[in-house]
Every structure is written in structure tokens, then in C-alpha cells.
Coordinates of C-alpha atoms in Angstrom, one line a residue:
M1 CA 146.6 88.6 58.5
N2 CA 150.6 87.9 58.8
T3 CA 152.0 84.2 57.8
A4 CA 155.3 85.4 56.8
E5 CA 157.5 82.7 58.3
R6 CA 161.2 83.1 60.2
R7 CA 162.8 79.5 60.2
I8 CA 166.5 79.3 62.5
A9 CA 168.8 76.9 63.4
T10 CA 170.0 75.9 66.4
S11 CA 172.1 73.4 68.7
V12 CA 170.1 74.2 71.2
L13 CA 166.2 76.6 71.8
V14 CA 165.4 77.8 75.2
I15 CA 162.4 78.8 76.5
G16 CA 161.7 80.7 79.2
T17 CA 165.1 83.6 79.8
G18 CA 163.7 83.9 83.6
G19 CA 166.9 82.4 85.8
S20 CA 166.5 79.1 84.5
G21 CA 167.2 79.6 81.4
L22 CA 170.0 81.8 81.4
R23 CA 172.0 79.4 83.0
A24 CA 171.4 76.8 80.4
V25 CA 171.7 80.0 78.1
I26 CA 175.1 80.2 79.5
E27 CA 176.1 77.0 80.4
L28 CA 175.3 75.8 76.6
A29 CA 176.5 79.0 75.0
E30 CA 180.5 79.2 76.9
R31 CA 180.7 75.2 75.6
G32 CA 180.4 76.7 72.3
V33 CA 177.3 74.9 71.5
D34 CA 175.1 76.9 69.2
V35 CA 171.9 79.1 71.7
V36 CA 169.1 80.4 70.7
A37 CA 167.0 82.1 74.1
V38 CA 163.1 82.5 73.3
G39 CA 160.6 84.1 75.7
K40 CA 156.6 85.7 75.9
R41 CA 158.0 88.2 78.7
P42 CA 160.8 91.0 78.3
K43 CA 164.4 88.6 79.7
A44 CA 164.4 91.9 82.7
D45 CA 161.2 91.6 83.5
T46 CA 160.9 88.3 83.7
H47 CA 159.3 86.2 87.6
T48 CA 162.8 85.3 89.0
S49 CA 163.3 88.8 89.3
L50 CA 160.7 89.2 92.0
A51 CA 162.7 87.1 94.1
A52 CA 162.8 88.9 97.9
G53 CA 164.7 86.1 100.2
G54 CA 167.5 84.9 98.8
I55 CA 169.3 81.9 96.7
N56 CA 170.3 78.5 99.8
A57 CA 174.1 77.2 100.0
A58 CA 175.1 75.5 102.5
L59 CA 178.7 77.3 102.4
A60 CA 179.3 77.5 106.2
T61 CA 180.8 80.8 106.4
V62 CA 178.7 81.9 109.4
D63 CA 177.7 78.2 110.8
P64 CA 180.4 76.2 110.2
D65 CA 179.1 73.4 111.0
D66 CA 176.5 73.7 108.4
S67 CA 176.4 71.0 105.4
W68 CA 175.0 69.9 102.4
Q69 CA 173.5 66.8 104.3
Q70 CA 171.8 68.6 106.8
H71 CA 170.2 71.3 104.0
A72 CA 169.4 67.8 102.9
A73 CA 167.4 66.2 105.4
D74 CA 166.3 69.7 106.1
T75 CA 164.4 70.3 101.8
L76 CA 163.3 66.6 103.0
K77 CA 161.5 67.1 105.4
E78 CA 160.1 70.8 104.9
S79 CA 158.6 68.1 101.5
Y80 CA 156.6 66.3 103.3
L81 CA 159.1 63.0 102.6
L82 CA 157.8 63.8 98.8
A83 CA 161.1 64.9 97.8
N84 CA 163.0 62.8 94.8
P85 CA 165.8 62.0 97.5
H86 CA 168.3 61.6 94.5
T87 CA 167.0 65.2 93.1
V88 CA 167.1 67.2 96.3
E89 CA 171.6 65.5 96.5
I90 CA 172.2 67.0 93.7
V91 CA 170.5 70.3 94.1
T92 CA 172.1 70.7 97.8
R93 CA 175.7 69.3 96.9
G94 CA 175.8 71.5 93.8
A95 CA 174.5 74.7 95.9
A96 CA 177.8 76.2 96.3
R97 CA 178.9 75.5 92.7
G98 CA 175.8 77.2 91.8
I99 CA 177.3 80.9 94.1
E100 CA 180.6 80.4 93.3
D101 CA 179.3 80.8 89.3
L102 CA 177.3 83.8 90.7
E103 CA 179.9 85.2 92.4
R104 CA 181.8 84.9 88.4
Y105 CA 179.6 86.6 86.7
G106 CA 179.5 89.2 89.2
M107 CA 176.4 89.0 91.2
P108 CA 176.5 92.1 94.3
F109 CA 176.4 88.9 97.5
A110 CA 175.4 91.0 100.9
R111 CA 178.9 90.6 102.6
E112 CA 180.1 90.3 106.4
E113 CA 183.2 92.8 106.5
D114 CA 185.5 90.0 106.3
G115 CA 184.6 89.8 102.5
R116 CA 182.6 86.2 103.5
I117 CA 178.7 86.2 102.3
S118 CA 176.5 86.7 104.4
Q119 CA 173.9 84.3 105.3
R120 CA 170.6 84.4 107.8
F121 CA 168.1 82.3 108.6
F122 CA 165.3 81.4 106.9
G123 CA 162.5 79.3 107.2
A124 CA 163.2 75.4 108.4
H125 CA 166.7 75.8 108.1
T126 CA 168.6 74.1 110.5
Y127 CA 171.5 76.3 110.1
R128 CA 172.2 79.6 108.4
R129 CA 172.0 79.3 104.7
T130 CA 170.6 82.1 103.2
A131 CA 173.1 83.8 100.8
F132 CA 171.1 87.4 99.7
A133 CA 171.0 90.7 98.1
G134 CA 169.0 93.3 99.8
D135 CA 165.1 92.3 99.5
Y136 CA 165.5 91.6 95.2
T137 CA 167.7 88.4 95.5
G138 CA 166.1 87.4 92.5
L139 CA 166.6 91.1 90.1
E140 CA 169.8 91.2 91.1
I141 CA 169.6 87.5 89.7
Q142 CA 168.1 88.4 86.9
R143 CA 170.7 91.3 86.0
T144 CA 174.0 89.7 86.4
L145 CA 172.9 86.6 84.0
I146 CA 171.6 88.8 81.7
N147 CA 174.8 90.6 82.0
R148 CA 176.8 86.7 80.6
A149 CA 174.4 86.4 78.5
A150 CA 175.1 89.5 76.9
Q151 CA 179.2 89.1 76.8
L152 CA 178.1 86.3 75.2
D153 CA 176.2 87.0 72.5
V154 CA 173.7 84.5 72.9
P155 CA 170.0 85.8 70.6
V156 CA 167.8 86.2 73.2
L157 CA 164.5 87.0 71.4
D158 CA 161.9 89.0 74.0
T159 CA 158.6 89.1 72.1
V160 CA 158.4 85.2 71.0
Y161 CA 155.6 82.6 72.4
I162 CA 156.2 79.1 71.8
T163 CA 153.0 77.6 70.2
K164 CA 153.9 73.8 70.2
L165 CA 156.5 71.6 70.9
L166 CA 157.8 70.5 67.0
V167 CA 158.1 66.1 68.0
R168 CA 158.5 63.1 65.1
D169 CA 158.8 59.6 66.7
N170 CA 159.2 61.2 69.9
V171 CA 161.8 63.0 69.7
I172 CA 161.9 66.4 69.5
F173 CA 163.1 68.7 66.5
G174 CA 162.3 72.7 67.5
A175 CA 159.0 74.2 68.1
Y176 CA 157.1 76.9 66.3
G177 CA 156.1 80.5 67.4
F178 CA 154.5 83.3 66.0
D179 CA 156.2 86.7 67.1
L180 CA 153.7 89.0 70.0
N181 CA 153.9 92.0 68.2
D182 CA 154.0 91.6 64.5
G183 CA 152.3 88.1 64.3
T184 CA 155.8 87.1 62.3
R185 CA 155.4 83.3 62.2
Y186 CA 159.1 81.0 64.1
V187 CA 159.6 78.0 63.1
I188 CA 162.8 76.8 64.7
H189 CA 164.7 73.9 64.4
A190 CA 166.9 72.7 67.1
D191 CA 168.7 69.4 68.2
A192 CA 167.5 69.8 71.9
V193 CA 164.3 72.0 73.9
I194 CA 165.1 73.2 77.2
L195 CA 161.1 74.3 78.4
A196 CA 161.9 77.3 81.6
A197 CA 158.9 78.8 81.2
G198 CA 157.3 79.4 84.8
G199 CA 154.8 76.8 86.8
H200 CA 150.9 77.0 86.6
N201 CA 150.3 79.8 89.8
R202 CA 148.7 81.9 87.9
I203 CA 145.5 80.2 87.1
W204 CA 144.2 81.0 90.4
R205 CA 142.6 84.2 90.8
R206 CA 145.4 86.2 94.2
T207 CA 148.5 85.4 92.7
S208 CA 152.2 86.3 93.6
S209 CA 152.1 86.0 89.2
R210 CA 151.8 89.0 86.7
R211 CA 148.6 88.9 84.6
D212 CA 150.8 87.2 81.1
E213 CA 152.8 85.5 83.0
N214 CA 153.0 80.6 85.1
T215 CA 149.9 80.3 82.9
G216 CA 150.6 76.8 82.3
D217 CA 152.0 77.0 79.3
S218 CA 155.7 75.0 80.7
F219 CA 152.6 71.3 81.2
R220 CA 150.9 72.5 78.0
L221 CA 153.9 72.1 76.0
A222 CA 155.1 69.3 77.4
V223 CA 152.3 67.1 77.5
E224 CA 151.3 67.9 73.9
A225 CA 154.4 66.0 72.3
G226 CA 154.4 63.3 74.6
G227 CA 155.5 64.4 78.3
R228 CA 154.0 63.6 81.7
I229 CA 153.2 66.0 84.4
R230 CA 154.3 65.6 88.5
D231 CA 152.1 66.4 91.5
P232 CA 149.9 69.8 89.5
E233 CA 148.1 70.1 93.0
L234 CA 151.1 70.7 94.7
V235 CA 151.0 74.5 94.5
Q236 CA 152.3 76.6 97.8
F237 CA 149.6 79.4 99.1
H238 CA 152.4 82.2 100.1
P239 CA 149.6 83.6 103.1
S240 CA 150.4 87.1 101.9
G241 CA 149.3 88.9 98.9
L242 CA 147.9 92.2 99.4
I243 CA 144.0 92.4 98.3
E244 CA 143.9 95.9 95.6
P245 CA 143.9 97.0 94.1
E246 CA 142.1 94.6 92.0
N247 CA 144.2 95.0 89.3
A248 CA 147.9 94.2 91.6
A249 CA 145.2 91.4 94.0
G250 CA 148.2 88.7 95.7
T251 CA 151.3 91.1 95.1
L252 CA 153.3 89.9 97.8
V253 CA 154.6 91.4 101.2
S254 CA 157.6 89.8 101.9
E255 CA 157.1 87.1 104.6
A256 CA 160.2 89.2 106.7
A257 CA 157.3 91.6 107.7
R258 CA 156.5 88.3 109.8
G259 CA 160.5 87.3 110.6
E260 CA 160.7 91.0 111.8
G261 CA 158.2 90.6 113.7
G262 CA 155.3 91.5 112.1
V263 CA 151.5 90.5 113.5
L264 CA 148.7 89.2 111.7
R265 CA 145.4 89.1 113.1
N266 CA 141.3 88.9 112.3
A267 CA 138.8 90.7 111.7
L268 CA 137.9 91.0 116.2
G269 CA 141.6 91.4 116.6
E270 CA 142.1 88.3 118.3
R271 CA 146.2 87.1 117.1
F272 CA 145.1 84.3 115.9
M273 CA 148.0 82.3 115.3
E274 CA 146.8 81.1 119.1
R275 CA 145.3 78.7 117.7
Y276 CA 147.1 77.3 115.3
D277 CA 150.8 77.0 116.6
P278 CA 151.1 78.6 120.0
E279 CA 154.3 78.1 120.1
R280 CA 155.7 79.5 116.8
M281 CA 152.8 81.9 117.2
E282 CA 154.0 83.6 112.8
L283 CA 156.8 82.1 111.9
S284 CA 155.8 79.4 111.8
T285 CA 155.4 77.0 108.2
R286 CA 154.0 79.1 104.9
D287 CA 151.6 76.9 104.4
R288 CA 150.3 76.6 108.9
V289 CA 150.0 80.1 108.2
A290 CA 148.3 79.9 104.3
L291 CA 146.4 77.8 106.5
A292 CA 145.0 79.7 109.5
A293 CA 144.5 82.9 107.6
Y294 CA 142.3 80.5 105.7
L295 CA 140.2 79.7 107.7
E296 CA 139.6 82.7 109.9
I297 CA 138.5 84.6 106.9
K298 CA 136.1 81.2 106.0
E299 CA 135.1 81.3 109.3
G300 CA 133.4 84.7 109.5
R301 CA 136.2 86.6 110.8
G302 CA 138.0 87.9 108.2
T303 CA 137.6 91.5 107.3
P304 CA 135.3 93.6 104.9
N305 CA 137.6 92.7 101.9
G306 CA 138.2 88.7 102.9
G307 CA 141.8 88.9 104.3
V308 CA 143.6 88.9 107.8
W309 CA 145.1 91.4 109.4
L310 CA 149.1 91.8 108.9
D311 CA 150.6 95.5 111.6
V312 CA 154.2 95.9 112.1
S313 CA 153.2 99.3 113.0
H314 CA 154.7 98.6 116.4
L315 CA 158.3 97.7 115.0
P316 CA 160.4 100.9 115.5
R317 CA 160.0 103.5 112.1
E318 CA 164.3 102.6 111.6
T319 CA 163.5 98.7 111.5
I320 CA 160.7 98.9 109.0
M321 CA 162.9 101.7 106.9
Q322 CA 166.3 99.5 107.6
R323 CA 164.6 95.6 106.9
L324 CA 161.2 95.6 105.7
P325 CA 162.5 98.8 102.3
R326 CA 160.7 97.2 99.3
V327 CA 157.3 96.1 101.8
Y328 CA 157.2 99.8 102.6
Q329 CA 157.4 101.4 99.5
T330 CA 154.9 98.3 97.8
L331 CA 151.7 99.3 99.5
L332 CA 152.8 103.9 99.5
E333 CA 153.0 102.7 96.0
L334 CA 150.2 100.1 95.2
Q335 CA 147.8 101.6 98.7
M336 CA 149.0 104.7 99.6
L337 CA 149.5 102.9 103.5
D338 CA 151.8 104.0 105.3
I339 CA 152.6 100.3 106.8
T340 CA 154.6 101.8 109.6
T341 CA 150.7 103.7 111.2
T342 CA 148.7 100.7 109.5
P343 CA 148.0 97.2 109.1
I344 CA 148.5 95.9 106.3
E345 CA 144.9 93.5 104.6
I346 CA 146.4 90.8 103.5
A347 CA 144.8 86.8 101.7
P348 CA 146.8 83.9 101.3
T349 CA 148.3 83.7 97.1
A350 CA 148.5 80.9 94.9
H351 CA 152.6 81.7 95.0
Y352 CA 155.1 78.9 93.4
S353 CA 154.2 74.9 91.6
M354 CA 156.0 72.4 93.3
G355 CA 155.2 70.3 90.8
G356 CA 156.1 70.9 87.1
V357 CA 157.0 68.4 84.7
W358 CA 158.2 64.8 84.9
V359 CA 161.9 64.7 84.5
R360 CA 164.9 62.1 85.6
P361 CA 166.7 63.2 88.5
E362 CA 170.1 62.8 86.9
D363 CA 168.9 65.3 84.1
H364 CA 166.5 67.2 84.2
S365 CA 165.5 64.9 80.8
T366 CA 161.4 64.5 80.0
D367 CA 159.7 61.7 78.1
V368 CA 160.2 62.8 75.1
E369 CA 163.9 62.3 73.0
G370 CA 165.5 65.6 73.5
L371 CA 163.5 66.9 75.7
Y372 CA 164.5 69.2 78.3
A373 CA 162.9 70.9 81.5
I374 CA 164.1 73.1 84.5
G375 CA 162.9 75.6 86.3
E376 CA 159.8 75.7 88.0
A377 CA 159.1 74.2 85.1
S378 CA 159.9 71.0 86.6
S379 CA 159.2 68.4 89.1
G380 CA 161.1 66.8 91.9
L381 CA 162.6 68.9 94.2
H382 CA 160.2 70.8 97.0
G383 CA 157.6 67.8 96.9
A384 CA 154.4 68.9 99.9
N385 CA 156.2 72.3 101.5
R386 CA 158.8 74.3 99.2
L387 CA 161.7 75.3 101.8
G388 CA 162.4 78.9 101.4
G389 CA 165.3 80.0 99.5
N390 CA 165.4 76.5 97.6
S391 CA 163.7 77.2 94.4
L392 CA 166.6 80.4 93.1
I393 CA 169.7 77.5 94.2
E394 CA 167.8 75.2 91.8
L395 CA 167.2 77.3 89.3
L396 CA 171.2 77.5 89.4
V397 CA 171.9 74.1 89.7
F398 CA 170.4 72.1 86.9
G399 CA 170.2 75.3 84.9
R400 CA 173.9 73.8 84.6
I401 CA 173.6 70.3 84.4
V402 CA 170.9 70.0 81.6
G403 CA 172.9 72.9 79.6
E404 CA 176.1 70.3 79.2
A405 CA 173.1 67.2 78.8
A406 CA 171.7 69.2 76.3
A407 CA 175.1 70.0 74.4
A408 CA 176.4 66.1 74.2
Y409 CA 173.1 65.3 73.6
S410 CA 173.3 67.2 71.0
A411 CA 176.5 66.6 69.6
G412 CA 176.1 63.2 69.6
L413 CA 172.5 63.0 67.0
E414 CA 174.0 61.7 63.5
S415 CA 171.1 62.6 61.9
Q416 CA 167.4 64.6 63.1
R417 CA 165.2 64.1 61.3
R418 CA 161.8 66.3 60.6
S419 CA 157.5 66.4 60.3
A420 CA 156.6 67.9 57.9
S421 CA 152.6 67.2 59.0
A422 CA 153.7 68.1 62.2
L423 CA 154.8 71.9 61.0
D424 CA 151.3 71.5 59.0
E425 CA 149.6 70.3 62.6
A426 CA 151.6 73.5 64.4
R427 CA 150.5 75.8 62.2
A428 CA 146.9 75.1 61.9
E429 CA 146.2 75.6 65.2
V430 CA 147.7 79.5 65.3
D431 CA 145.6 79.9 61.4
V432 CA 142.2 78.4 63.2
L433 CA 142.3 80.8 66.4
L434 CA 143.0 83.8 63.8
A435 CA 140.3 82.8 62.2
S436 CA 137.5 82.5 64.7
D437 CA 134.7 85.8 65.0
G438 CA 133.0 83.6 68.0
P439 CA 131.2 85.6 70.8
E440 CA 133.3 84.2 73.6
N441 CA 136.0 86.8 74.7
V442 CA 139.7 85.0 76.1
R443 CA 139.8 87.4 78.7
S444 CA 136.5 86.8 80.6
L445 CA 137.2 82.9 79.9
Q446 CA 140.7 83.4 81.7
R447 CA 138.7 84.7 84.6
V448 CA 136.2 82.4 84.6
L449 CA 138.6 79.5 84.9
R450 CA 140.4 81.6 87.6
N451 CA 137.2 81.7 89.9
T452 CA 137.0 78.4 89.6
M453 CA 139.8 77.1 90.8
T454 CA 140.4 79.8 93.7
E455 CA 136.0 78.5 94.5
H456 CA 136.6 74.6 94.2
A457 CA 141.4 73.8 94.5
G458 CA 142.6 76.3 96.7
V459 CA 143.4 76.2 100.1
V460 CA 141.4 73.4 101.3
R461 CA 139.9 71.2 98.8
D462 CA 137.7 68.6 99.2
E463 CA 135.7 65.9 96.9
A464 CA 132.2 67.2 96.6
G465 CA 134.2 71.2 95.7
L466 CA 136.9 69.4 93.3
L467 CA 134.2 67.1 91.2
A468 CA 131.8 71.0 90.7
G469 CA 135.4 72.5 89.6
L470 CA 136.1 69.4 87.1
A471 CA 132.5 69.7 85.9
E472 CA 132.9 73.9 85.5
L473 CA 136.2 73.0 83.6
D474 CA 133.5 71.1 80.7
A475 CA 131.7 74.2 80.6
L476 CA 134.4 75.6 80.4
G477 CA 135.6 73.5 77.5
E478 CA 132.3 73.8 75.9
R479 CA 133.0 77.6 75.7
M480 CA 137.1 77.7 74.0
T481 CA 135.1 76.9 71.1
K482 CA 133.5 79.7 70.2
V483 CA 136.5 82.4 70.7
G484 CA 137.0 84.9 69.5
V485 CA 140.9 86.2 68.5
H486 CA 140.9 89.7 66.8
P487 CA 144.8 91.1 67.0
D488 CA 145.4 94.6 66.6
I489 CA 147.3 97.8 66.4
A490 CA 149.2 96.5 69.2
G491 CA 149.8 92.8 68.2
F492 CA 148.8 90.2 68.7
Q493 CA 148.5 90.1 72.5
D494 CA 144.9 87.8 71.9
L495 CA 146.8 85.8 70.4
A496 CA 148.8 85.0 72.7
H497 CA 145.6 85.3 75.8
A498 CA 144.4 82.3 74.0
F499 CA 146.8 80.1 73.8
D500 CA 147.3 80.9 78.0
L501 CA 143.9 80.1 78.3
K502 CA 143.8 76.3 77.0
S503 CA 147.8 76.2 78.9
A504 CA 145.7 77.2 82.3
A505 CA 142.9 74.4 80.9
L506 CA 145.4 71.4 80.8
A507 CA 147.0 72.7 84.5
A508 CA 143.6 72.6 85.5
R509 CA 142.5 69.5 84.9
A510 CA 145.5 68.7 85.9
T511 CA 145.8 69.6 89.1
I512 CA 142.5 69.2 90.0
E513 CA 142.6 65.3 88.7
A514 CA 145.2 65.1 90.6
A515 CA 143.5 66.2 93.5
I516 CA 141.2 64.7 93.9
E517 CA 143.7 60.4 94.4
R518 CA 145.4 62.7 96.9
R519 CA 143.4 61.8 99.8
E520 CA 145.1 62.5 102.4
T521 CA 145.7 66.3 103.8
R522 CA 150.2 67.0 103.2
G523 CA 152.2 69.9 103.4
C524 CA 150.7 72.3 100.9
H525 CA 147.5 70.3 100.1
N526 CA 144.9 70.8 102.4
R527 CA 141.7 68.4 102.1
S528 CA 138.5 68.8 104.8
D529 CA 138.1 65.6 104.0
F530 CA 140.7 63.5 105.2
P531 CA 142.8 65.8 107.5
T532 CA 145.4 63.4 108.3
L533 CA 148.8 62.5 106.6
D534 CA 148.0 58.7 105.3
P535 CA 151.1 57.4 105.0
S536 CA 150.6 55.4 101.8
L537 CA 150.1 57.8 99.7
Q538 CA 154.2 58.7 100.1
V539 CA 154.5 58.6 96.8
N540 CA 154.6 62.0 93.8
L541 CA 151.1 61.1 91.7
V542 CA 152.0 61.7 87.6
W543 CA 149.4 63.1 85.4
S544 CA 149.7 61.9 81.6
G545 CA 146.0 63.5 80.2
P546 CA 143.0 64.0 80.8
G547 CA 141.8 61.1 83.2
V548 CA 144.7 58.9 83.3
L549 CA 146.9 58.9 87.0
T550 CA 149.7 56.7 88.2
R551 CA 151.6 56.7 91.3
E552 CA 155.3 56.6 91.4
E553 CA 157.1 55.7 94.6
L554 CA 160.2 57.8 95.9
P555 CA 163.2 55.8 96.0
P556 CA 164.4 56.0 99.8
I557 CA 166.4 58.3 102.1
P558 CA 170.1 57.9 102.1
A559 CA 170.3 57.0 106.4
E560 CA 173.4 59.0 106.1
I561 CA 170.8 62.4 105.5
S562 CA 167.2 60.4 107.3
A563 CA 169.7 60.7 110.9
L564 CA 170.5 64.9 110.5
M565 CA 165.7 64.9 110.1
R566 CA 164.7 67.0 112.8
D567 CA 161.8 68.8 113.9
V568 CA 164.0 72.4 112.8
D569 CA 162.9 75.5 115.7
T570 CA 162.5 78.7 114.3
A571 CA 162.7 80.9 117.6
G572 CA 163.7 84.3 116.1
K573 CA 164.8 83.3 112.4
L574 CA 163.0 84.9 109.6
V575 CA 159.7 82.8 107.6
E576 CA 160.4 81.7 104.9

């Protein structure tokens, strides 16, 4: 057993090397601050690279009447009033600067003939404010940030799995982890730690995340360190994820497919959106389309595989090749299916954690001194329905702000007090798992958990199902004490999966307990036993451990913003 330890000391440690983590890294390096970034998957292949649609900012390059105030109003309206107005203002005001930063780093945005950045409609936006690069915007952003971090010579460790944050008297002093390839342990001492390790949507059976990402790592690391989770029940289900092949279940079919004129039909051939949103049809909001597809399948009008049909075959071949190249390519590769002639079988898929670690709006600091959270790991911007294109701009705005805040925090520390017992505890946690040789297989327990969440806490929920889900989580917890962990010649992936499972179990419990408490239907959260919106539940639910939930009031929306909040016509627009 490899118990060799590598010790690193740095001013700031960033956990996660997606868009938000790298933007924070760049901010710190440009300020001359010592920073190290670690990730459990290669930085060129983080979740940010999958984002297709675009990135929002009220640049007013195409629609001169646009403003950050209107962007804020659209965001709050779509959030079903659960977004924090302060957070929303910071992001929408800072968005243009976020785009400028990307331009400065060399991002190849699509442009108009006169050189202005192109902007298109996306979801419930009043104006065209989504900048893009083909249908692979996230990939280009990630490449741009990787290149800038490389220019700044920032150390990025691609194969380090963080198992525990190191805390003494509610003050962070670093993190503990291991190398995924050879098991070398890492003790990283840091003045400040930025948590950018994603959300928790991998805990469902069909998800747009890959197998080893978004397993709730941020949630577990934060809660065990003394932080809290806000709104874990608010998870966005994307309407169009593939069903087959099994190993790629949940892979997204971009909503551009519906935006360009794709039609949804059930197994009877009916264009079912007529029943749910006859005005907007397939261009309805993400939560409405996902709910409609779910109900068609649930009520027995789904395809044999439990899906619905998305058909673009009536569109000119040229349109498909120009506007949907990635969708065309993906279906050919995964299913040998030609979307110019044949409909695509899809079903709703867990896509985005709108809740996350509890943070303060102004600097995304947490309950633990010196610990920050950003990106999908954090909360406050999206409420009960995320406005398409907002997640990418959030990474840039708060990456910059948190980098600045962590730099100032580190510079202001007079000394750092460490704790030998906290380090011993982190060490022992890894030792115990490596020594465990029980009969339970980690991967099969992950499958059990995903089935539980899909069955009882999916698109539509009710009290009986959620309580049954909690009972299944209790039984799973018992089985988790009997796992066998077996590193092999290929590396320490099995140990990583065991920690992923711990994280997923905590995130699942938080999600179900908050979903029980939110006895209403609002945005992405559908309770069949409470089908209407309850004004008294216009609050954030904050979870700080099993059975411990509090309600948090939201600050009022400024009058200049609320005056601009209105229903937005989606005719002729790309959906989110």
C-alpha cells in the first residue's frame, strides 16, 4: 500500500480545473499570488468543455436596447423568484467584463461582418445576448483558459483526488488527497481554498455528466468542513438526453435541435406539446418540456425504451449540417443514426445543479473562514430554473471576484494554525477504505443510489416516493460500510469511486430532505401532491446535515429591476 506523502504549500489551492477554477487561477496568478490547481479529471476534458449553447452578457452589440438590468430581470423571472437579487446583479453587471477577459485571453467568438461579437437568442431572454462559438462554446472557453493558465506557468495537477478539507477551529488550512495513478498521498497546505468541483447531477441514472464527474464532491467536502448546502432539491432536468447506448445514456441533444424547428412526438405519433404549452410548443421553457416528456412516458405514451421522439428530419439537410453539426455527428458516432432521415429517441436527463454550497453573494465565501465556492459548486444565481447561457458567464464573473477575495484573505493572514488531529483524521479515512475488503462492490452501490434517485426524486416527486427514497438511502448507508476497495495495476480509480459514492450519498440525502420540505411546485421542482406554487415557500432551503434544514429569506428585488420583469415571447428563438 502506497503511503508516501507529498507535501505542497501554497497561498491558494483551487479544487477543480473547469472554467470557474481556471478563471480563479488566472486571476490569482496575474496578481502574483502563489496558486496550485488540482483536478480529478484532465483539464482539457472537464465538464465546462461540454457546454454547447453560449455565454450571456448584455453587450447590446446586436440589440442596442439591452442592459444589465434587463438581463437581471430575465434571470430573476426565470428563477421563479428564488435567485438572490444581489448575486444576480453582480453577475449581470460583471458580464461584459467577463467577455472582455475572454477576448483578452484570445477567445474566438463568432462575429458579425463588421467585427462585433455576434449574439443570438437563447431561452427566455428579452434580447439577443448570448455570445457563442459554433455549438461548442464551452470547449473554446476551456481551451482559452487552459492556454492563459499555461502562459502564467500555473501548476495544474490533473490526477489528484481531494478527499478532505483540512480545518482547525472553523478556519481552513489546506486539503488532503491522493494521486489517481499511483496512490501517492498529498498534503496541501494553503491559506485559502476555492472549491470549484462541480454539482451533483451524476447521482441520477440518466445525466449529461460523465461517470466520474458531478458526484456531489463539493457538497461533501464543504459540509464535512463545516459549510452548508442551499437548495439541493433544485436540479434542472434537460428535456433531451439520449437513452442508448447505455454507457452514453443522458448525452445531450442540444436544444438548438428544437430551436431550429425540431418536433416532439410520442409513440402514438402525437405532437404532445399541444397539450402542455400550445402557444410555445417545442420552444417552451426547459422545465416545461422536460415535465411534458416525463408525463407522456409515465402515462404509457412513450417509446418501447421509455422515451419520446425528437424529429428534425423534415428540415433541409443543409440547415442540419450548418446549424446542428455536433448533434449530427454525435448520433452518427453513438447510434449510427442519420438525423436527416430518422427521429431521435430521447428522455429527460439530470443536467444542472442550481443549488450548491451556501455562499455570500459579494465574494462567495462560505461558513468556513478561508473557504470559497464557485461555479456549479455554488448557489444563488439560478433559483428554480436556470436561464440558458448564464452558467458560463457565472464562471468568469465569480472566478475573477473569488480570485481577488482569496488573494486579499491570504495577504491579510498574520499566521496559519494547523491541526495534527485533522490531518490524522484525513489520513485514517483513506487508510480505512484501502484496508476494507467487504463483499459489496462500489460500482454496484453507485447504481443502486442512482436508481433510487431516478425512481423517487426525478422530474416529478411526491411525499410517499421521497420517504421511500430516504429509507433506501438508509439501507444503502448500511451496505456502504461493507465495501471492498481494490486498487490495481491501472491505478486507484476504485478508491476514487468509493469517495464518489460517499459524496453521492450525502448529496442524495440533502436533495431528498429538501425536496420533502419544499411542498409546492416551482420551476424544476414538481410535486404531484402539491401542484401549485406556494408564496410562503419563496425562500431558499439550507441543509447543514441529516435532518437539519432551515429557511432563508431572500432580499427584495430592486424596483428598477422588478419593473423590467415580464413574460418573454419565445417565438423564433433558440430555447435554453
